[in-house]
Amino acid sequence: MIYLDYQATTPLAPEAREAMLRWLAGPGEGDGFANPSSTHKAGRAAAAAVEVARDQVAALLPKGGRTFFTSGATEALNWALLRGAEAKPGGAAGLTIEHPGSLICLEKLNAAMLPVDGAGLALPPDDASIPEGGIVAVMLVNNEVGTIQPVAEFTAAAHAKDSLLLCDAVQGYGRVAIPEGPDLIAISAHKIHGPKGIGALWVKDGVDLPPFMLGGAQEQGMRSGTVSPALCAGFGAAAALAAERFDADRGHVELLRSLAMDMLPEWTVNGDLERRWHGNLNIRREGVNGLRLMSDARNVAFSLGSACASGSGKVSHVLRAMGVSEIDARASIRLGWGRYTSEQELRDGLQAIKDAARLQGVN
């Protein structure tokens, strides 16, 4: 299989897997299974591993905040929005292209939905749409079309009205610089070659966010539940590797992007051509049925949009928010690549997709 679905998830880095192994100990394999909340020696060692990982994850985030481990980005987004709205009850707003983890919370909060243009970029903040003493959600990199949003501009607009700014940085963390200013930042491990089942919420110092889960007061009293040292260690190792390889990974992604653009001149790119993460290419072709394309190019892993909405049969809410017609949205596919994608794999994968399009009579 040729894997071109890096927005859905990324392959686990060998370094992250290795970091996890000690904390997955079985009988007779050491004491790495200990609960990090226990006060005996083994528990303290597990707790120390969690804190090392926390520092590694935080190194890619702004200074002046605390990082809390969660079960993933969806929990982090729910925590930030639902509890943030309790702390700042003046109303909510968010982009129409937010991830479902934010979007459904925004709907629950009766939030004002902020539009994007045809290139998938947020329109300049309108003062009338920014709540007074509320919360605003603006993602950094869109998960479907890869556009990079003006987070700093919306942060300034939110702060001018005493509102919090939540940044969903899941697709940008470890790939692009996260701007200073947001009050809350949600991230996920498995988008940067870490394990699934763990994410984090960064909370700026001075932000009074209520706890999301009650119980044993783990995670600095803010998120109850036993923490997994193995998942934390894997996340930390993946974050440290992303920091170390930041320039190399970015250069490799740019190379692959150029190759893809050269091979797909007949396809139309959905989203701004430059203000985007170049490891994401959302494209469409008149006469193509995206679902059938996936079936005919079955040895290539790619998607029609967000993995969270796959199989629903619904047209991408991101493309529709951009003004893309339903016919063009159904003719669109999302390709993603990264650190472990070779040039030959990408060539072969794109050729398979082009061959599958020809089966539909599209040359």
PDB file of N, CA, C and O in Angstrom, residues 24-61:
ATOM      1  N   LEU A  24       5.439  -0.257  28.704  1.00  0.00           N
ATOM      2  CA  LEU A  24       4.468  -1.295  28.330  1.00  0.00           C
ATOM      3  C   LEU A  24       4.914  -2.647  28.873  1.00  0.00           C
ATOM      4  O   LEU A  24       4.634  -3.694  28.292  1.00  0.00           O
ATOM      5  N   ALA A  25       5.638  -2.608  29.987  1.00  0.00           N
ATOM      6  CA  ALA A  25       6.220  -3.827  30.550  1.00  0.00           C
ATOM      7  C   ALA A  25       5.150  -4.819  30.991  1.00  0.00           C
ATOM      8  O   ALA A  25       4.104  -4.451  31.527  1.00  0.00           O
ATOM      9  N   GLY A  26       5.437  -6.088  30.740  1.00  0.00           N
ATOM     10  CA  GLY A  26       4.590  -7.178  31.208  1.00  0.00           C
ATOM     11  C   GLY A  26       5.231  -7.877  32.389  1.00  0.00           C
ATOM     12  O   GLY A  26       6.272  -7.437  32.905  1.00  0.00           O
ATOM     13  N   PRO A  27       4.649  -8.982  32.853  1.00  0.00           N
ATOM     14  CA  PRO A  27       5.212  -9.721  34.001  1.00  0.00           C
ATOM     15  C   PRO A  27       6.665 -10.118  33.746  1.00  0.00           C
ATOM     16  O   PRO A  27       7.004 -10.643  32.689  1.00  0.00           O
ATOM     17  N   GLY A  28       7.531  -9.809  34.699  1.00  0.00           N
ATOM     18  CA  GLY A  28       8.932 -10.174  34.591  1.00  0.00           C
ATOM     19  C   GLY A  28       9.742  -9.283  33.675  1.00  0.00           C
ATOM     20  O   GLY A  28      10.918  -9.556  33.418  1.00  0.00           O
ATOM     21  N   GLU A  29       9.137  -8.195  33.169  1.00  0.00           N
ATOM     22  CA  GLU A  29       9.831  -7.317  32.231  1.00  0.00           C
ATOM     23  C   GLU A  29      10.180  -5.960  32.836  1.00  0.00           C
ATOM     24  O   GLU A  29      10.517  -5.026  32.130  1.00  0.00           O
ATOM     25  N   GLY A  30      10.088  -5.857  34.159  1.00  0.00           N
ATOM     26  CA  GLY A  30      10.404  -4.593  34.797  1.00  0.00           C
ATOM     27  C   GLY A  30       9.166  -3.973  35.419  1.00  0.00           C
ATOM     28  O   GLY A  30       8.090  -4.568  35.448  1.00  0.00           O
ATOM     29  N   ASP A  31       9.318  -2.740  35.921  1.00  0.00           N
ATOM     30  CA  ASP A  31       8.224  -2.091  36.643  1.00  0.00           C
ATOM     31  C   ASP A  31       7.636  -0.913  35.876  1.00  0.00           C
ATOM     32  O   ASP A  31       7.032  -0.017  36.452  1.00  0.00           O
ATOM     33  N   GLY A  32       7.814  -0.930  34.554  1.00  0.00           N
ATOM     34  CA  GLY A  32       7.325   0.177  33.748  1.00  0.00           C
ATOM     35  C   GLY A  32       5.822   0.284  33.667  1.00  0.00           C
ATOM     36  O   GLY A  32       5.302   1.271  33.141  1.00  0.00           O
ATOM     37  N   PHE A  33       5.124  -0.701  34.198  1.00  0.00           N
ATOM     38  CA  PHE A  33       3.649  -0.663  34.188  1.00  0.00           C
ATOM     39  C   PHE A  33       3.079   0.162  35.336  1.00  0.00           C
ATOM     40  O   PHE A  33       1.864   0.339  35.439  1.00  0.00           O
ATOM     41  N   ALA A  34       3.921   0.686  36.201  1.00  0.00           N
ATOM     42  CA  ALA A  34       3.455   1.354  37.421  1.00  0.00           C
ATOM     43  C   ALA A  34       2.590   2.575  37.116  1.00  0.00           C
ATOM     44  O   ALA A  34       2.737   3.235  36.091  1.00  0.00           O
ATOM     45  N   ASN A  35       1.688   2.860  38.056  1.00  0.00           N
ATOM     46  CA  ASN A  35       0.798   4.016  37.952  1.00  0.00           C
ATOM     47  C   ASN A  35       1.587   5.277  38.329  1.00  0.00           C
ATOM     48  O   ASN A  35       2.174   5.341  39.410  1.00  0.00           O
ATOM     49  N   PRO A  36       1.609   6.296  37.480  1.00  0.00           N
ATOM     50  CA  PRO A  36       2.398   7.488  37.799  1.00  0.00           C
ATOM     51  C   PRO A  36       1.856   8.291  38.975  1.00  0.00           C
ATOM     52  O   PRO A  36       2.529   9.217  39.452  1.00  0.00           O
ATOM     53  N   SER A  37       0.675   7.929  39.471  1.00  0.00           N
ATOM     54  CA  SER A  37       0.151   8.612  40.657  1.00  0.00           C
ATOM     55  C   SER A  37       0.578   7.914  41.942  1.00  0.00           C
ATOM     56  O   SER A  37       0.356   8.434  43.041  1.00  0.00           O
ATOM     57  N   SER A  38       1.187   6.733  41.822  1.00  0.00           N
ATOM     58  CA  SER A  38       1.656   6.003  43.012  1.00  0.00           C
ATOM     59  C   SER A  38       2.916   6.651  43.570  1.00  0.00           C
ATOM     60  O   SER A  38       3.728   7.211  42.813  1.00  0.00           O
ATOM     61  N   THR A  39       3.072   6.574  44.886  1.00  0.00           N
ATOM     62  CA  THR A  39       4.197   7.266  45.521  1.00  0.00           C
ATOM     63  C   THR A  39       5.423   6.382  45.740  1.00  0.00           C
ATOM     64  O   THR A  39       6.444   6.862  46.226  1.00  0.00           O
ATOM     65  N   HIS A  40       5.334   5.098  45.378  1.00  0.00           N
ATOM     66  CA  HIS A  40       6.514   4.239  45.514  1.00  0.00           C
ATOM     67  C   HIS A  40       7.504   4.535  44.383  1.00  0.00           C
ATOM     68  O   HIS A  40       7.227   5.330  43.465  1.00  0.00           O
ATOM     69  N   LYS A  41       8.662   3.890  44.431  1.00  0.00           N
ATOM     70  CA  LYS A  41       9.748   4.183  43.504  1.00  0.00           C
ATOM     71  C   LYS A  41       9.325   4.023  42.042  1.00  0.00           C
ATOM     72  O   LYS A  41       9.613   4.873  41.196  1.00  0.00           O
ATOM     73  N   ALA A  42       8.643   2.924  41.752  1.00  0.00           N
ATOM     74  CA  ALA A  42       8.229   2.673  40.364  1.00  0.00           C
ATOM     75  C   ALA A  42       7.231   3.725  39.890  1.00  0.00           C
ATOM     76  O   ALA A  42       7.285   4.182  38.744  1.00  0.00           O
ATOM     77  N   GLY A  43       6.332   4.114  40.771  1.00  0.00           N
ATOM     78  CA  GLY A  43       5.356   5.149  40.416  1.00  0.00           C
ATOM     79  C   GLY A  43       6.027   6.491  40.177  1.00  0.00           C
ATOM     80  O   GLY A  43       5.666   7.227  39.248  1.00  0.00           O
ATOM     81  N   ARG A  44       7.018   6.805  41.016  1.00  0.00           N
ATOM     82  CA  ARG A  44       7.730   8.078  40.834  1.00  0.00           C
ATOM     83  C   ARG A  44       8.507   8.096  39.517  1.00  0.00           C
ATOM     84  O   ARG A  44       8.598   9.126  38.849  1.00  0.00           O
ATOM     85  N   ALA A  45       9.058   6.932  39.133  1.00  0.00           N
ATOM     86  CA  ALA A  45       9.775   6.857  37.853  1.00  0.00           C
ATOM     87  C   ALA A  45       8.816   7.077  36.690  1.00  0.00           C
ATOM     88  O   ALA A  45       9.143   7.769  35.717  1.00  0.00           O
ATOM     89  N   ALA A  46       7.629   6.501  36.795  1.00  0.00           N
ATOM     90  CA  ALA A  46       6.623   6.695  35.743  1.00  0.00           C
ATOM     91  C   ALA A  46       6.193   8.160  35.683  1.00  0.00           C
ATOM     92  O   ALA A  46       6.035   8.735  34.594  1.00  0.00           O
ATOM     93  N   ALA A  47       6.007   8.772  36.849  1.00  0.00           N
ATOM     94  CA  ALA A  47       5.622  10.185  36.886  1.00  0.00           C
ATOM     95  C   ALA A  47       6.714  11.063  36.287  1.00  0.00           C
ATOM     96  O   ALA A  47       6.417  12.047  35.582  1.00  0.00           O
ATOM     97  N   ALA A  48       7.968  10.723  36.538  1.00  0.00           N
ATOM     98  CA  ALA A  48       9.076  11.497  35.969  1.00  0.00           C
ATOM     99  C   ALA A  48       9.077  11.394  34.446  1.00  0.00           C
ATOM    100  O   ALA A  48       9.352  12.387  33.749  1.00  0.00           O
ATOM    101  N   ALA A  49       8.763  10.210  33.923  1.00  0.00           N
ATOM    102  CA  ALA A  49       8.708  10.028  32.467  1.00  0.00           C
ATOM    103  C   ALA A  49       7.607  10.890  31.856  1.00  0.00           C
ATOM    104  O   ALA A  49       7.774  11.459  30.764  1.00  0.00           O
ATOM    105  N   VAL A  50       6.494  10.997  32.550  1.00  0.00           N
ATOM    106  CA  VAL A  50       5.395  11.842  32.066  1.00  0.00           C
ATOM    107  C   VAL A  50       5.838  13.299  31.995  1.00  0.00           C
ATOM    108  O   VAL A  50       5.539  14.014  31.031  1.00  0.00           O
ATOM    109  N   GLU A  51       6.573  13.748  33.016  1.00  0.00           N
ATOM    110  CA  GLU A  51       7.010  15.140  33.037  1.00  0.00           C
ATOM    111  C   GLU A  51       8.071  15.434  31.978  1.00  0.00           C
ATOM    112  O   GLU A  51       8.098  16.536  31.400  1.00  0.00           O
ATOM    113  N   VAL A  52       8.944  14.461  31.715  1.00  0.00           N
ATOM    114  CA  VAL A  52       9.912  14.632  30.619  1.00  0.00           C
ATOM    115  C   VAL A  52       9.165  14.810  29.307  1.00  0.00           C
ATOM    116  O   VAL A  52       9.467  15.698  28.505  1.00  0.00           O
ATOM    117  N   ALA A  53       8.161  13.970  29.101  1.00  0.00           N
ATOM    118  CA  ALA A  53       7.360  14.060  27.873  1.00  0.00           C
ATOM    119  C   ALA A  53       6.620  15.396  27.788  1.00  0.00           C
ATOM    120  O   ALA A  53       6.531  15.998  26.720  1.00  0.00           O
ATOM    121  N   ARG A  54       6.111  15.853  28.913  1.00  0.00           N
ATOM    122  CA  ARG A  54       5.390  17.132  28.928  1.00  0.00           C
ATOM    123  C   ARG A  54       6.315  18.267  28.463  1.00  0.00           C
ATOM    124  O   ARG A  54       5.908  19.131  27.681  1.00  0.00           O
ATOM    125  N   ASP A  55       7.554  18.245  28.944  1.00  0.00           N
ATOM    126  CA  ASP A  55       8.516  19.273  28.540  1.00  0.00           C
ATOM    127  C   ASP A  55       8.830  19.175  27.046  1.00  0.00           C
ATOM    128  O   ASP A  55       8.979  20.199  26.367  1.00  0.00           O
ATOM    129  N   GLN A  56       8.935  17.953  26.528  1.00  0.00           N
ATOM    130  CA  GLN A  56       9.227  17.772  25.105  1.00  0.00           C
ATOM    131  C   GLN A  56       8.085  18.291  24.238  1.00  0.00           C
ATOM    132  O   GLN A  56       8.314  18.940  23.214  1.00  0.00           O
ATOM    133  N   VAL A  57       6.862  18.013  24.646  1.00  0.00           N
ATOM    134  CA  VAL A  57       5.689  18.485  23.897  1.00  0.00           C
ATOM    135  C   VAL A  57       5.589  20.001  23.987  1.00  0.00           C
ATOM    136  O   VAL A  57       5.324  20.687  22.989  1.00  0.00           O
ATOM    137  N   ALA A  58       5.818  20.542  25.167  1.00  0.00           N
ATOM    138  CA  ALA A  58       5.692  21.985  25.383  1.00  0.00           C
ATOM    139  C   ALA A  58       6.753  22.782  24.641  1.00  0.00           C
ATOM    140  O   ALA A  58       6.546  23.974  24.360  1.00  0.00           O
ATOM    141  N   ALA A  59       7.872  22.152  24.292  1.00  0.00           N
ATOM    142  CA  ALA A  59       8.957  22.871  23.612  1.00  0.00           C
ATOM    143  C   ALA A  59       8.525  23.402  22.249  1.00  0.00           C
ATOM    144  O   ALA A  59       9.142  24.336  21.723  1.00  0.00           O
ATOM    145  N   LEU A  60       7.476  22.827  21.662  1.00  0.00           N
ATOM    146  CA  LEU A  60       6.978  23.277  20.361  1.00  0.00           C
ATOM    147  C   LEU A  60       5.767  24.200  20.500  1.00  0.00           C
ATOM    148  O   LEU A  60       5.114  24.521  19.506  1.00  0.00           O
ATOM    149  N   LEU A  61       5.488  24.613  21.727  1.00  0.00           N
ATOM    150  CA  LEU A  61       4.349  25.487  22.006  1.00  0.00           C
ATOM    151  C   LEU A  61       4.850  26.827  22.562  1.00  0.00           C
ATOM    152  O   LEU A  61       6.017  26.920  22.976  1.00  0.00           O
TER     153      LEU A  61
END
